[in-house]
Coordinates of N, CA and C and ligand atoms in Angstrom, one line a residue:
M1 N 0.8 -1.2 0.0 CA 0.0 0.0 0.0 C 0.9 1.3 0.0
R2 N 1.9 1.3 0.9 CA 2.7 2.5 1.0 C 3.4 2.8 -0.3
D3 N 3.7 1.8 -1.1 CA 4.4 2.0 -2.4 C 3.6 2.9 -3.3
H4 N 2.2 2.9 -3.1 CA 1.4 3.7 -3.9 C 1.0 5.0 -3.4
A5 N 1.7 5.4 -2.2 CA 1.3 6.6 -1.6 C 1.4 7.8 -2.5
H6 N 2.4 7.8 -3.4 CA 2.6 8.9 -4.2 C 1.5 9.1 -5.3
L7 N 0.7 8.0 -5.4 CA -0.3 8.1 -6.4 C -1.7 8.6 -5.8
L8 N -1.7 8.7 -4.5 CA -2.9 9.1 -3.8 C -3.1 10.6 -3.9
R9 N -4.4 11.0 -4.0 CA -4.7 12.4 -4.0 C -5.3 12.7 -2.6
P10 N -5.2 14.0 -2.3 CA -5.7 14.5 -1.0 C -7.2 14.0 -0.8
S11 N -8.0 13.9 -1.8 CA -9.4 13.5 -1.7 C -9.6 12.0 -1.5
D12 N -8.5 11.2 -1.7 CA -8.7 9.8 -1.5 C -8.8 9.5 0.0
P13 N -9.7 8.5 0.3 CA -9.9 8.2 1.8 C -8.6 7.7 2.4
E14 N -7.7 7.0 1.6 CA -6.5 6.5 2.2 C -5.4 7.5 2.3
F15 N -5.7 8.7 1.8 CA -4.6 9.7 1.7 C -4.0 10.0 3.1
D16 N -4.9 10.3 4.1 CA -4.4 10.7 5.4 C -3.5 9.7 6.0
E17 N -4.0 8.4 5.9 CA -3.3 7.3 6.5 C -1.9 7.1 5.8
V18 N -2.0 6.9 4.5 CA -0.8 6.5 3.8 C 0.1 7.6 3.3
G19 N -0.6 8.7 2.8 CA 0.1 9.8 2.3 C 1.0 10.4 3.3
E20 N 0.5 10.6 4.5 CA 1.3 11.3 5.5 C 2.5 10.5 6.0
V21 N 2.4 9.2 6.0 CA 3.5 8.3 6.4 C 4.7 8.6 5.4
E22 N 4.4 8.8 4.2 CA 5.4 8.9 3.2 C 6.3 10.1 3.4
L23 N 5.8 11.3 3.7 CA 6.6 12.5 3.7 C 6.9 13.1 5.1
T24 N 6.0 12.7 6.1 CA 6.1 13.3 7.4 C 7.5 13.2 8.0
G25 N 8.1 12.0 7.9 CA 9.4 11.8 8.5 C 10.5 12.6 7.8
L26 N 10.4 12.8 6.5 CA 11.3 13.6 5.7 C 11.2 15.0 6.1
I27 N 10.0 15.5 6.3 CA 9.8 16.9 6.7 C 10.3 17.2 8.1
T28 N 10.1 16.2 9.0 CA 10.7 16.3 10.3 C 12.2 16.4 10.3
E29 N 12.8 15.6 9.5 CA 14.3 15.7 9.3 C 14.7 17.0 8.8
L30 N 13.9 17.5 7.8 CA 14.2 18.8 7.2 C 14.2 19.9 8.3
L31 N 13.2 19.9 9.1 CA 13.0 20.9 10.2 C 14.2 20.8 11.2
E32 N 14.5 19.6 11.5 CA 15.7 19.3 12.4 C 17.0 19.9 11.8
G33 N 17.1 19.6 10.5 CA 18.3 20.0 9.8 C 18.4 21.5 9.8
L34 N 17.3 22.2 9.9 CA 17.3 23.7 9.9 C 17.5 24.2 11.3
G35 N 17.6 23.3 12.3 CA 17.9 23.7 13.6 C 16.7 23.8 14.5
E36 N 15.6 23.3 14.1 CA 14.4 23.4 14.9 C 14.3 22.2 15.9
D37 N 13.5 22.5 16.9 CA 13.2 21.5 17.9 C 11.7 21.0 17.5
V38 N 11.7 19.9 16.9 CA 10.4 19.4 16.3 C 9.4 18.9 17.4
R39 N 9.9 18.9 18.6 CA 9.0 18.4 19.7 C 8.3 19.6 20.4
R40 N 8.7 20.8 20.1 CA 8.0 21.9 20.7 C 6.6 22.0 20.2
E41 N 5.7 22.6 21.1 CA 4.3 22.5 20.9 C 3.9 23.0 19.5
G42 N 4.4 24.1 19.1 CA 3.9 24.7 17.8 C 4.3 23.8 16.6
L43 N 5.3 23.0 16.7 CA 5.7 22.2 15.6 C 5.3 20.7 15.5
V44 N 4.7 20.3 16.7 CA 4.4 18.9 16.8 C 3.6 18.4 15.6
K45 N 2.6 19.1 15.1 CA 1.8 18.6 14.0 C 2.2 19.2 12.7
S46 N 3.2 20.0 12.7 CA 3.6 20.7 11.5 C 4.0 19.8 10.3
P47 N 4.8 18.8 10.6 CA 5.2 17.9 9.4 C 3.9 17.3 8.7
E48 N 2.9 16.9 9.5 CA 1.7 16.4 8.8 C 1.0 17.5 8.0
R49 N 0.9 18.7 8.7 CA 0.3 19.8 8.0 C 1.0 20.2 6.7
I50 N 2.4 20.2 6.8 CA 3.2 20.6 5.7 C 3.0 19.6 4.5
E51 N 3.0 18.3 4.9 CA 2.8 17.3 3.8 C 1.4 17.5 3.2
R52 N 0.4 17.7 4.0 CA -0.9 17.9 3.4 C -1.0 19.1 2.5
S53 N -0.3 20.1 2.9 CA -0.3 21.4 2.1 C 0.5 21.1 0.8
L54 N 1.7 20.5 0.9 CA 2.5 20.2 -0.3 C 1.7 19.3 -1.3
R55 N 1.0 18.3 -0.7 CA 0.2 17.4 -1.6 C -0.8 18.2 -2.4
F56 N -1.4 19.2 -1.7 CA -2.4 20.0 -2.4 C -1.7 20.9 -3.4
L57 N -0.7 21.5 -3.0 CA 0.0 22.5 -3.9 C 0.6 21.8 -5.2
T58 N 0.8 20.5 -5.1 CA 1.4 19.8 -6.2 C 0.4 18.8 -6.8
S59 N -0.9 19.0 -6.5 CA -1.9 18.1 -7.0 C -2.1 18.1 -8.5
G60 N -1.5 19.0 -9.2 CA -1.6 19.0 -10.6 C -1.0 17.8 -11.2
Y61 N 0.0 17.1 -10.6 CA 0.6 15.9 -11.1 C -0.5 14.8 -11.2
E62 N -1.5 14.9 -10.4 CA -2.5 13.8 -10.3 C -3.7 14.1 -11.1
S63 N -3.7 15.3 -11.8 CA -4.9 15.6 -12.6 C -4.5 15.8 -14.1
S64 N -5.4 15.7 -15.0 CA -5.1 15.9 -16.4 C -6.1 16.9 -17.0
V65 N -5.7 17.5 -18.1 CA -6.6 18.4 -18.8 C -7.8 17.7 -19.4
E66 N -7.6 16.5 -19.9 CA -8.7 15.7 -20.5 C -9.8 15.4 -19.4
E67 N -9.3 15.1 -18.2 CA -10.2 14.9 -17.1 C -11.0 16.2 -16.8
V68 N -10.3 17.3 -16.8 CA -10.9 18.6 -16.4 C -11.9 19.0 -17.4
V69 N -11.6 18.9 -18.7 CA -12.6 19.4 -19.7 C -13.7 18.4 -20.1
N70 N -13.5 17.2 -19.5 CA -14.5 16.2 -19.8 C -16.0 16.7 -19.5
G71 N -16.8 16.6 -20.6 CA -18.2 17.1 -20.4 C -18.4 18.5 -20.6
A72 N -17.4 19.3 -20.8 CA -17.6 20.8 -20.9 C -17.2 21.3 -22.3
L73 N -17.0 20.4 -23.2 CA -16.7 20.9 -24.6 C -18.0 20.9 -25.4
F74 N -18.2 22.0 -26.1 CA -19.5 22.2 -26.8 C -19.2 22.7 -28.2
A75 N -20.2 22.5 -29.1 CA -20.0 22.9 -30.5 C -20.0 24.5 -30.5
A76 N -19.1 25.0 -31.3 CA -19.0 26.5 -31.4 C -20.1 27.0 -32.3
E77 N -20.8 28.1 -31.9 CA -21.8 28.7 -32.8 C -21.3 30.0 -33.5
A78 N -20.2 30.5 -33.1 CA -19.6 31.7 -33.7 C -18.1 31.6 -33.6
S79 N -17.5 32.4 -34.4 CA -16.0 32.4 -34.3 C -15.5 33.7 -33.8
E80 N -16.2 34.3 -32.8 CA -15.7 35.5 -32.2 C -14.7 35.2 -31.1
M81 N -13.8 36.1 -30.8 CA -12.8 35.9 -29.8 C -13.4 35.8 -28.4
V82 N -13.0 34.9 -27.7 CA -13.4 34.7 -26.3 C -12.2 35.0 -25.4
V83 N -12.4 35.9 -24.4 CA -11.3 36.2 -23.5 C -11.7 36.0 -22.0
V84 N -10.9 35.2 -21.4 CA -11.1 35.0 -19.9 C -9.9 35.6 -19.2
K85 N -10.1 36.7 -18.5 CA -8.9 37.4 -17.9 C -8.9 37.3 -16.4
G86 N -7.7 37.5 -15.9 CA -7.6 37.6 -14.4 C -7.8 36.3 -13.6
I87 N -7.4 35.2 -14.2 CA -7.6 33.9 -13.5 C -6.4 33.8 -12.5
E88 N -6.8 33.7 -11.2 CA -5.8 33.7 -10.2 C -5.1 32.3 -10.2
F89 N -3.8 32.3 -10.0 CA -3.1 31.0 -9.8 C -2.0 31.1 -8.8
Y90 N -1.6 30.0 -8.2 CA -0.5 29.9 -7.3 C 0.3 28.7 -7.7
S91 N 1.6 28.9 -7.8 CA 2.5 27.8 -8.2 C 3.7 27.8 -7.4
L92 N 4.6 26.8 -7.6 CA 5.8 26.7 -6.8 C 7.0 26.8 -7.8
C93 N 8.0 27.7 -7.6 CA 9.1 27.7 -8.5 C 10.0 26.5 -8.2
E94 N 10.4 25.8 -9.3 CA 11.1 24.6 -9.2 C 12.5 24.7 -8.7
H95 N 13.0 25.9 -8.7 CA 14.4 26.1 -8.3 C 14.5 26.3 -6.8
H96 N 13.5 26.9 -6.2 CA 13.6 27.2 -4.7 C 12.4 26.6 -3.9
M97 N 11.4 26.1 -4.7 CA 10.2 25.6 -4.0 C 9.5 26.7 -3.2
L98 N 9.6 27.9 -3.7 CA 8.9 29.0 -3.1 C 7.8 29.4 -4.1
P99 N 6.7 30.0 -3.5 CA 5.6 30.3 -4.4 C 5.9 31.4 -5.5
F100 N 5.3 31.2 -6.6 CA 5.1 32.4 -7.5 C 3.6 32.4 -7.8
F101 N 3.0 33.6 -7.9 CA 1.6 33.7 -8.0 C 1.2 34.9 -8.8
G102 N 0.0 34.9 -9.4 CA -0.5 36.0 -10.1 C -1.7 35.7 -10.9
T103 N -1.8 36.2 -12.1 CA -3.0 36.0 -12.9 C -2.6 35.5 -14.3
A104 N -3.6 34.7 -14.8 CA -3.4 34.2 -16.2 C -4.6 34.8 -17.0
H105 N -4.3 35.1 -18.3 CA -5.3 35.6 -19.2 C -5.3 34.7 -20.4
I106 N -6.5 34.3 -20.8 CA -6.5 33.3 -21.9 C -7.5 33.9 -23.0
G107 N -7.1 33.9 -24.2 CA -8.0 34.3 -25.3 C -8.0 33.2 -26.4
Y108 N -9.1 33.0 -27.1 CA -9.0 32.1 -28.2 C -10.1 32.5 -29.2
V109 N -9.9 32.1 -30.5 CA -10.9 32.2 -31.5 C -11.3 30.8 -31.8
P110 N -12.5 30.3 -31.5 CA -12.8 28.9 -31.6 C -12.7 28.4 -33.1
G111 N -12.4 27.1 -33.1 CA -12.6 26.3 -34.3 C -14.0 25.8 -34.3
D112 N -14.1 24.5 -34.1 CA -15.4 23.8 -34.0 C -15.9 23.7 -32.6
T113 N -15.0 24.0 -31.7 CA -15.3 23.6 -30.3 C -15.1 24.8 -29.3
I114 N -16.0 24.9 -28.3 CA -15.7 25.8 -27.2 C -15.7 25.1 -25.9
L115 N -15.1 25.7 -24.9 CA -15.0 25.1 -23.6 C -15.7 26.0 -22.6
G116 N -16.5 25.3 -21.7 CA -17.2 26.0 -20.6 C -16.2 26.9 -19.9
L117 N -16.7 28.2 -19.6 CA -15.8 29.2 -19.1 C -15.1 28.9 -17.8
S118 N -15.9 28.2 -17.0 CA -15.3 27.9 -15.6 C -14.1 26.9 -15.7
K119 N -14.0 26.2 -16.8 CA -13.0 25.2 -16.9 C -11.6 25.8 -17.2
F120 N -11.5 27.0 -17.6 CA -10.2 27.6 -17.9 C -9.3 27.7 -16.7
A121 N -10.0 28.1 -15.6 CA -9.3 28.2 -14.3 C -8.8 26.9 -13.9
R122 N -9.6 25.8 -14.1 CA -9.2 24.5 -13.7 C -8.0 24.0 -14.5
V123 N -8.0 24.3 -15.8 CA -6.9 23.9 -16.7 C -5.6 24.6 -16.2
V124 N -5.7 25.9 -15.8 CA -4.6 26.6 -15.3 C -4.0 25.9 -14.0
D125 N -4.9 25.5 -13.1 CA -4.5 24.8 -11.9 C -3.8 23.5 -12.2
V126 N -4.2 22.8 -13.2 CA -3.5 21.5 -13.6 C -2.0 21.7 -13.7
F127 N -1.6 22.9 -14.3 CA -0.2 23.1 -14.5 C 0.4 24.0 -13.4
A128 N -0.4 24.8 -12.8 CA 0.1 25.7 -11.7 C 0.5 24.9 -10.5
R129 N -0.3 23.8 -10.2 CA -0.1 23.1 -9.0 C 1.0 22.0 -9.2
R130 N 2.1 22.5 -9.5 CA 3.3 21.6 -9.7 C 4.5 22.4 -9.4
M131 N 5.7 21.8 -9.5 CA 7.0 22.5 -9.4 C 7.1 23.1 -10.8
Q132 N 7.3 24.4 -10.9 CA 7.2 25.0 -12.3 C 8.3 26.1 -12.5
V133 N 8.4 26.5 -13.8 CA 8.9 27.8 -14.1 C 7.8 28.4 -14.9
Q134 N 7.7 29.7 -14.8 CA 6.5 30.4 -15.3 C 6.4 30.3 -16.8
E135 N 7.5 30.3 -17.5 CA 7.5 30.2 -19.0 C 6.9 28.9 -19.4
R136 N 7.4 27.8 -18.7 CA 6.9 26.5 -19.1 C 5.4 26.3 -18.8
M137 N 5.0 26.8 -17.6 CA 3.6 26.7 -17.2 C 2.7 27.4 -18.3
T138 N 3.1 28.5 -18.8 CA 2.4 29.3 -19.8 C 2.3 28.5 -21.1
T139 N 3.4 27.9 -21.5 CA 3.4 27.1 -22.7 C 2.6 25.8 -22.6
Q140 N 2.6 25.2 -21.4 CA 1.9 24.0 -21.2 C 0.3 24.2 -21.2
I141 N -0.1 25.4 -20.6 CA -1.5 25.7 -20.7 C -1.9 25.9 -22.1
A142 N -1.1 26.6 -22.9 CA -1.4 26.9 -24.3 C -1.4 25.5 -25.1
D143 N -0.4 24.7 -24.9 CA -0.4 23.4 -25.6 C -1.6 22.6 -25.3
A144 N -2.0 22.5 -24.1 CA -3.1 21.7 -23.7 C -4.4 22.2 -24.3
L145 N -4.6 23.5 -24.2 CA -5.9 24.1 -24.8 C -5.9 24.0 -26.3
E146 N -4.7 24.1 -26.9 CA -4.7 23.9 -28.3 C -5.1 22.5 -28.7
R147 N -4.6 21.5 -27.9 CA -4.9 20.1 -28.2 C -6.4 19.8 -28.0
V148 N -7.0 20.3 -27.0 CA -8.4 19.9 -26.8 C -9.4 20.8 -27.5
L149 N -9.0 22.0 -27.9 CA -10.0 22.9 -28.6 C -9.7 23.0 -30.1
A150 N -8.5 22.7 -30.5 CA -8.2 23.0 -31.9 C -8.7 24.3 -32.4
P151 N -8.3 25.4 -31.7 CA -8.9 26.7 -32.1 C -8.2 27.3 -33.3
Q152 N -8.8 28.4 -33.9 CA -8.2 29.1 -35.0 C -7.0 29.9 -34.5
G153 N -7.1 30.3 -33.2 CA -6.0 31.0 -32.6 C -6.1 30.9 -31.1
L154 N -5.0 31.1 -30.4 CA -5.1 31.0 -28.9 C -3.9 31.8 -28.3
A155 N -4.2 32.5 -27.2 CA -3.2 33.2 -26.5 C -3.3 33.0 -25.0
V156 N -2.1 32.8 -24.4 CA -2.1 32.7 -22.9 C -1.0 33.7 -22.4
V157 N -1.4 34.6 -21.5 CA -0.5 35.5 -20.9 C -0.5 35.3 -19.4
T158 N 0.6 35.2 -18.7 CA 0.6 35.1 -17.3 C 1.5 36.2 -16.7
E159 N 1.0 36.8 -15.6 CA 1.8 37.8 -14.9 C 2.0 37.3 -13.4
A160 N 3.2 37.3 -12.9 CA 3.4 36.7 -11.6 C 4.4 37.4 -10.8
S161 N 4.3 37.4 -9.5 CA 5.3 37.8 -8.5 C 6.0 36.5 -8.0
H162 N 7.3 36.5 -7.9 CA 8.0 35.4 -7.4 C 8.6 35.6 -6.1
L163 N 8.2 34.8 -5.1 CA 8.7 35.0 -3.7 C 10.2 34.7 -3.6
C164 N 10.7 33.9 -4.5 CA 12.1 33.6 -4.5 C 12.9 34.8 -4.8
M165 N 12.3 35.8 -5.6 CA 13.0 37.0 -5.9 C 12.7 38.1 -4.8
M166 N 11.5 38.0 -4.2 CA 11.1 39.0 -3.2 C 11.7 38.8 -1.8
M167 N 11.8 37.5 -1.4 CA 12.2 37.2 -0.1 C 13.7 36.9 0.0
R168 N 14.4 36.6 -1.1 CA 15.8 36.3 -1.0 C 16.4 36.8 -2.3
G169 N 17.7 36.5 -2.6 CA 18.3 36.8 -3.8 C 18.3 38.3 -4.1
V170 N 17.8 38.7 -5.2 CA 17.9 40.1 -5.6 C 17.0 41.0 -4.8
E171 N 16.0 40.4 -4.2 CA 15.0 41.2 -3.3 C 14.4 42.4 -4.1
K172 N 14.0 42.1 -5.3 CA 13.2 43.1 -6.0 C 11.8 43.0 -5.7
Q173 N 11.3 43.7 -4.8 CA 10.0 43.5 -4.2 C 8.9 43.8 -5.2
G174 N 9.1 44.8 -6.0 CA 7.9 45.3 -6.8 C 7.8 44.6 -8.2
S175 N 8.8 43.8 -8.6 CA 8.8 43.3 -10.0 C 7.9 42.2 -10.2
T176 N 7.3 42.2 -11.4 CA 6.4 41.1 -11.8 C 7.0 40.6 -13.2
T177 N 6.7 39.3 -13.4 CA 7.2 38.7 -14.7 C 6.0 38.4 -15.5
R178 N 6.1 38.7 -16.8 CA 5.0 38.4 -17.7 C 5.6 37.5 -18.8
T179 N 4.9 36.4 -19.0 CA 5.2 35.5 -20.1 C 4.0 35.2 -21.0
S180 N 4.2 34.9 -22.3 CA 3.1 34.7 -23.1 C 3.3 33.6 -24.2
A181 N 2.2 33.0 -24.6 CA 2.3 32.0 -25.7 C 1.2 32.4 -26.7
M182 N 1.6 32.7 -27.9 CA 0.6 33.1 -29.0 C 0.6 32.0 -30.1
R183 N -0.6 31.5 -30.4 CA -0.7 30.5 -31.4 C -1.7 30.8 -32.5
G184 N -1.5 30.3 -33.7 CA -2.4 30.5 -34.8 C -2.6 31.9 -35.1
S185 N -3.9 32.4 -35.2 CA -4.1 33.8 -35.6 C -3.6 34.8 -34.6
F186 N -3.4 34.4 -33.4 CA -2.9 35.3 -32.4 C -1.4 35.6 -32.7
H187 N -0.8 34.6 -33.3 CA 0.6 34.7 -33.6 C 0.8 35.4 -35.0
D188 N 0.0 35.0 -35.9 CA 0.2 35.5 -37.3 C -0.4 36.8 -37.6
D189 N -1.5 37.2 -36.9 CA -2.3 38.4 -37.2 C -2.1 39.4 -36.1
G190 N -1.4 40.5 -36.4 CA -1.2 41.5 -35.4 C -2.4 42.1 -34.9
R191 N -3.5 42.2 -35.7 CA -4.7 42.9 -35.2 C -5.4 42.0 -34.1
T192 N -5.4 40.7 -34.4 CA -6.0 39.8 -33.4 C -5.3 39.8 -32.1
R193 N -4.0 39.8 -32.2 CA -3.1 39.9 -31.0 C -3.4 41.2 -30.3
Q194 N -3.5 42.3 -31.0 CA -3.7 43.6 -30.4 C -5.0 43.7 -29.7
E195 N -6.1 43.1 -30.3 CA -7.4 43.1 -29.7 C -7.4 42.4 -28.4
F196 N -6.6 41.2 -28.4 CA -6.5 40.5 -27.1 C -5.8 41.2 -26.1
L197 N -4.6 41.8 -26.5 CA -3.8 42.5 -25.5 C -4.5 43.7 -24.9
E198 N -5.4 44.4 -25.7 CA -6.1 45.5 -25.2 C -7.2 45.0 -24.3
A199 N -7.8 43.8 -24.6 CA -8.9 43.2 -23.7 C -8.3 42.9 -22.4
I200 N -7.1 42.5 -22.3 CA -6.6 42.1 -20.9 C -5.9 43.2 -20.2
R201 N -5.8 44.4 -20.8 CA -5.1 45.5 -20.2 C -5.7 45.9 -18.8
Ligands
ZN301 ZN1 12.9 30.5 -7.7

């Protein structure tokens, strides 16, 4: 059973029992290695809490875009641009395992298929809830939506603050990072791209 702990999701009934066994000891060692007394009151339950939290923050490994869009794909009735802006996301930078977070904006011109609007946020979470770099996350969201929607064009823009820059290193508190992926008509046609960029401003 324990061998499969890494396959369990926080929602699985066995997760509490098996999942925590897997990482709690390692997290205890980590805290000790940092010089902490893991027996003091405030920390006694922390390794379990930290594991639970980490499992949630990396639950994207256990989900897939196909699963998320299942049942929410519909026939397109028009080919006007659809823009979903300001989708909040929280991810972990893979270099420091510190959060980076911000918003994602998605636009597309449908081919034959549209996706229920609420699903875009869930597609973003599939890729945000992993160890990531922002550039790759943006590309993966675009690749996945391109695959399931086969749109005429698609754009994904993400804007994020990185705690690894804000809390350590260069300590540039105010800086945000913007990455984008432009596909099809958003790549080829300057006016389509401009319309999208103005819509998300
Ligand atoms: Zn980092």
